[in-house]
XYZ file of C-alpha atoms in Angstrom:
278
model
C 0.000 0.000 0.000
C 1.468 3.437 -0.950
C 0.705 4.955 2.462
C 2.898 8.060 3.084
C 6.118 6.922 4.692
C 6.228 9.893 7.080
C 3.492 8.194 9.124
C 5.652 5.111 9.709
C 7.815 6.939 12.272
C 4.879 7.177 14.693
C 3.749 4.407 17.015
C 0.113 5.434 16.554
C -1.288 2.570 14.501
C -4.286 0.376 15.205
C -6.226 -2.320 13.411
C -9.932 -2.025 12.701
C -12.772 -4.459 12.275
C -16.327 -3.885 11.069
C -18.875 -4.687 13.770
C -22.456 -3.886 14.710
C -22.727 -1.438 17.604
C -26.175 -0.310 18.820
C -27.715 -1.525 15.592
C -25.244 0.331 13.351
C -22.322 -0.984 11.356
C -19.129 0.734 12.474
C -15.350 0.354 12.269
C -14.073 -0.593 15.709
C -10.373 0.147 16.416
C -8.483 -2.968 17.498
C -5.199 -3.223 19.389
C -2.426 -5.016 17.483
C -1.205 -6.347 20.845
C -4.300 -8.139 22.059
C -6.855 -8.198 19.285
C -9.250 -6.418 21.666
C -10.779 -2.945 21.198
C -8.286 -0.084 21.170
C -8.957 3.506 22.240
C -7.762 6.827 20.869
C -6.828 7.970 24.396
C -4.868 4.825 25.314
C -1.450 4.741 23.625
C -0.787 1.314 25.124
C -3.365 -0.071 22.669
C -1.483 1.268 19.636
C 1.517 -0.125 17.781
C 3.904 0.526 14.929
C 2.928 0.256 11.303
C 5.015 -2.889 10.993
C 3.243 -4.365 14.011
C -0.284 -3.750 12.679
C 0.637 -5.243 9.310
C 1.921 -8.344 11.113
C -1.214 -8.589 13.303
C -3.777 -7.835 10.577
C -4.483 -11.439 9.631
C -3.628 -12.853 13.037
C -6.614 -11.079 14.572
C -8.784 -11.315 11.430
C -9.224 -7.579 11.055
C -10.362 -5.616 8.016
C -7.644 -2.966 7.842
C -5.284 -0.593 9.606
C -5.685 2.937 10.920
C -3.657 5.888 12.189
C -4.467 7.722 15.445
C -4.221 11.533 15.503
C -2.966 12.737 18.890
C -2.493 16.499 18.637
C 1.197 16.007 19.410
C 1.976 14.861 15.874
C 1.905 17.369 12.976
C -0.955 15.685 11.126
C -4.605 16.472 10.527
C -7.254 14.541 8.621
C -10.241 15.603 6.526
C -12.932 12.977 5.939
C -15.380 13.559 3.080
C -18.254 11.056 3.171
C -20.389 9.808 0.294
C -18.655 11.879 -2.376
C -17.593 9.197 -4.897
C -20.062 7.469 -7.198
C -19.977 3.839 -8.298
C -18.400 4.879 -11.602
C -15.446 6.408 -9.746
C -16.431 10.035 -10.317
C -15.882 12.293 -7.313
C -18.543 14.959 -6.736
C -17.353 18.377 -7.977
C -17.551 20.021 -4.568
C -15.445 17.276 -3.003
C -13.015 17.314 -5.934
C -12.572 21.059 -5.578
C -11.921 20.638 -1.847
C -9.307 17.957 -2.565
C -7.577 20.243 -5.080
C -7.828 23.215 -2.751
C -6.082 21.418 0.140
C -3.451 19.953 -2.178
C -2.140 17.158 0.026
C -2.159 13.357 0.072
C -5.645 11.885 -0.406
C -6.894 8.323 -0.534
C -10.184 6.480 -0.862
C -12.050 5.224 2.177
C -12.472 1.456 2.643
C -15.910 1.540 0.975
C -14.578 3.546 -1.956
C -17.414 6.060 -1.569
C -15.487 8.571 0.558
C -12.120 10.338 0.544
C -9.610 10.973 3.328
C -7.159 13.879 3.029
C -4.089 13.967 5.269
C -2.173 17.205 5.748
C 0.212 18.863 8.152
C -1.689 21.417 10.196
C -3.227 22.089 13.604
C -6.817 22.898 14.412
C -7.875 25.737 16.685
C -10.041 23.742 19.076
C -11.415 20.256 18.653
C -12.263 18.569 15.379
C -15.782 18.906 14.129
C -18.253 17.858 11.466
C -20.199 19.957 8.990
C -22.477 18.039 6.676
C -20.469 15.328 4.978
C -17.088 16.822 5.940
C -15.218 16.017 9.176
C -11.904 17.513 10.299
C -9.762 16.127 13.151
C -6.212 16.398 14.454
C -6.563 14.577 17.790
C -8.547 11.921 19.669
C -9.581 10.255 16.439
C -8.292 7.572 14.126
C -8.569 7.354 10.349
C -8.723 4.109 8.459
C -5.848 3.913 5.974
C -6.192 2.089 2.667
C -3.306 3.336 0.543
C -5.762 3.699 -2.379
C -4.224 6.955 -3.517
C -6.458 9.505 -5.254
C -4.838 10.211 -8.611
C -3.580 13.755 -9.045
C -2.909 14.387 -5.361
C 0.592 14.480 -3.809
C 2.033 11.181 -2.615
C 3.393 12.885 0.502
C 1.598 14.760 3.274
C 1.918 18.500 2.691
C 1.959 21.459 5.122
C -1.376 23.235 4.584
C -2.013 25.266 7.733
C -3.370 28.331 5.928
C -5.755 26.298 3.769
C -6.919 24.385 6.865
C -7.664 27.585 8.772
C -9.668 29.028 5.880
C -11.636 25.808 5.467
C -12.521 25.551 9.153
C -13.625 29.198 9.226
C -16.016 28.474 6.372
C -17.297 25.152 7.685
C -17.594 25.879 11.386
C -18.381 29.572 11.602
C -21.636 30.219 13.522
C -22.637 32.477 10.634
C -23.455 31.584 7.018
C -20.420 31.186 4.764
C -19.501 34.620 3.451
C -16.269 35.825 1.946
C -15.498 39.470 1.138
C -13.960 39.652 -2.327
C -12.669 42.960 -3.666
C -12.334 44.252 -7.205
C -9.589 46.836 -7.071
C -10.390 48.944 -4.029
C -14.179 48.987 -4.268
C -16.716 46.369 -3.235
C -19.178 45.370 -5.904
C -22.743 46.251 -4.880
C -25.138 45.740 -7.772
C -28.733 44.689 -8.365
C -29.141 41.259 -9.965
C -29.692 42.603 -13.521
C -26.790 45.041 -13.117
C -24.583 42.253 -11.834
C -25.335 40.018 -14.807
C -24.708 42.906 -17.227
C -21.425 43.816 -15.536
C -20.248 40.187 -15.488
C -21.166 39.839 -19.179
C -19.062 42.910 -20.067
C -16.045 41.880 -17.988
C -12.768 40.551 -19.405
C -14.081 36.981 -19.163
C -17.586 38.119 -20.090
C -17.872 35.965 -23.205
C -17.267 32.835 -21.174
C -19.651 34.036 -18.457
C -22.403 34.624 -21.039
C -21.964 31.140 -22.479
C -22.206 29.583 -19.033
C -25.158 31.777 -18.084
C -26.938 30.566 -21.217
C -26.271 26.948 -20.289
C -23.456 26.368 -22.802
C -20.936 23.858 -21.379
C -18.711 23.654 -24.476
C -15.802 25.498 -22.796
C -15.614 22.635 -20.295
C -15.734 19.677 -22.703
C -19.510 19.556 -22.117
C -18.880 18.446 -18.532
C -21.905 19.923 -16.786
C -20.432 19.656 -13.289
C -17.252 21.498 -14.276
C -19.360 24.188 -15.910
C -21.508 24.512 -12.769
C -18.405 25.058 -10.644
C -16.940 27.557 -13.128
C -20.102 29.683 -13.114
C -20.259 29.557 -9.308
C -16.664 30.789 -9.093
C -17.557 33.753 -11.278
C -20.690 34.421 -9.238
C -18.626 34.231 -6.037
C -16.595 37.174 -7.316
C -19.530 39.331 -8.315
C -21.693 38.410 -5.297
C -18.905 39.221 -2.797
C -19.008 35.603 -1.672
C -22.644 35.756 -0.522
C -23.694 32.109 -0.786
C -27.460 32.789 -0.718
C -27.225 35.264 -3.561
C -25.010 32.924 -5.577
C -27.644 30.210 -5.195
C -30.441 32.574 -6.191
C -28.625 33.694 -9.342
C -27.473 30.238 -10.355
C -31.101 29.093 -10.327
C -31.826 31.738 -12.981
C -29.068 30.488 -15.279
C -29.306 28.056 -18.164
C -27.213 25.571 -16.177
C -29.899 25.033 -13.545
C -31.118 21.424 -13.377
C -32.764 19.065 -10.865
C -29.368 17.791 -9.691
C -28.718 21.172 -8.023
C -30.999 20.211 -5.123
C -29.977 16.539 -4.975
C -28.468 15.757 -1.594
C -25.068 14.120 -1.019
C -25.080 13.287 2.676
C -26.282 16.361 4.593
C -25.596 18.874 1.819
C -27.085 19.321 -1.642
C -24.993 19.182 -4.793
C -25.565 22.913 -5.205
C -24.398 23.716 -1.667
C -21.236 21.643 -2.139
C -20.531 23.377 -5.439
C -20.989 26.843 -3.906
C -18.748 25.919 -0.973
C -16.075 24.785 -3.401
C -16.425 27.988 -5.431
C -15.974 30.162 -2.360
C -12.570 28.620 -1.885
C -11.305 29.932 -5.225
C -13.319 32.454 -7.221
C -12.416 33.255 -10.813
């Protein structure tokens, strides 16, 4: 398994086994020493990577995992239910993967993605919709099923982590102030569309607004994200207004409101766009 070698220096490895707990299927951490349940607050139940590989079949477990302690430099981002059966990753999740720019791998089921980076959270890890972020008191299953196009080593991404957690865990709706020169754009909807259509990339904006996906190899999802990035700029990052305008565009379709976990496809796409507006 092409698991990043920098993790091998830490004695923070456990096994895991699928079991039914309170009527739900879950991945129970298992100690490589005893074959009994491990705990993320009990280092004596962890082992080395070499040890868990040796004990994997001995204790009839399903895989291995790495425990985040807060004392190591690592942090993990877990994106649930973002990969379809055909292998296509949802555009919002794909944009998040690209935005973080660190090692990523598929979850054991193949329907989720784990991103590992070097960074520290301010406070405890949390969950927002289908995205979870942790750097302590948690373990991640490790598969080594590398996501193509991502680095093979764990990268330092503190700034990107801080921006992401501000967006995901702020008590207020996601909102980013984006400036054009020195003045904030403050336009009515018709004025905004006219201004965007006359901008330097106005021809491309008009094609997207009309529902033309030809600039993106007729990939509708890529076109959706591209239009949202442009709208993020002109709407000053106001997610509600971006959603309202997108629904008026020629790209609007039923999929926009289709849910992936706790968030809709449209919400995931807007969140991704707010990370990098065109």
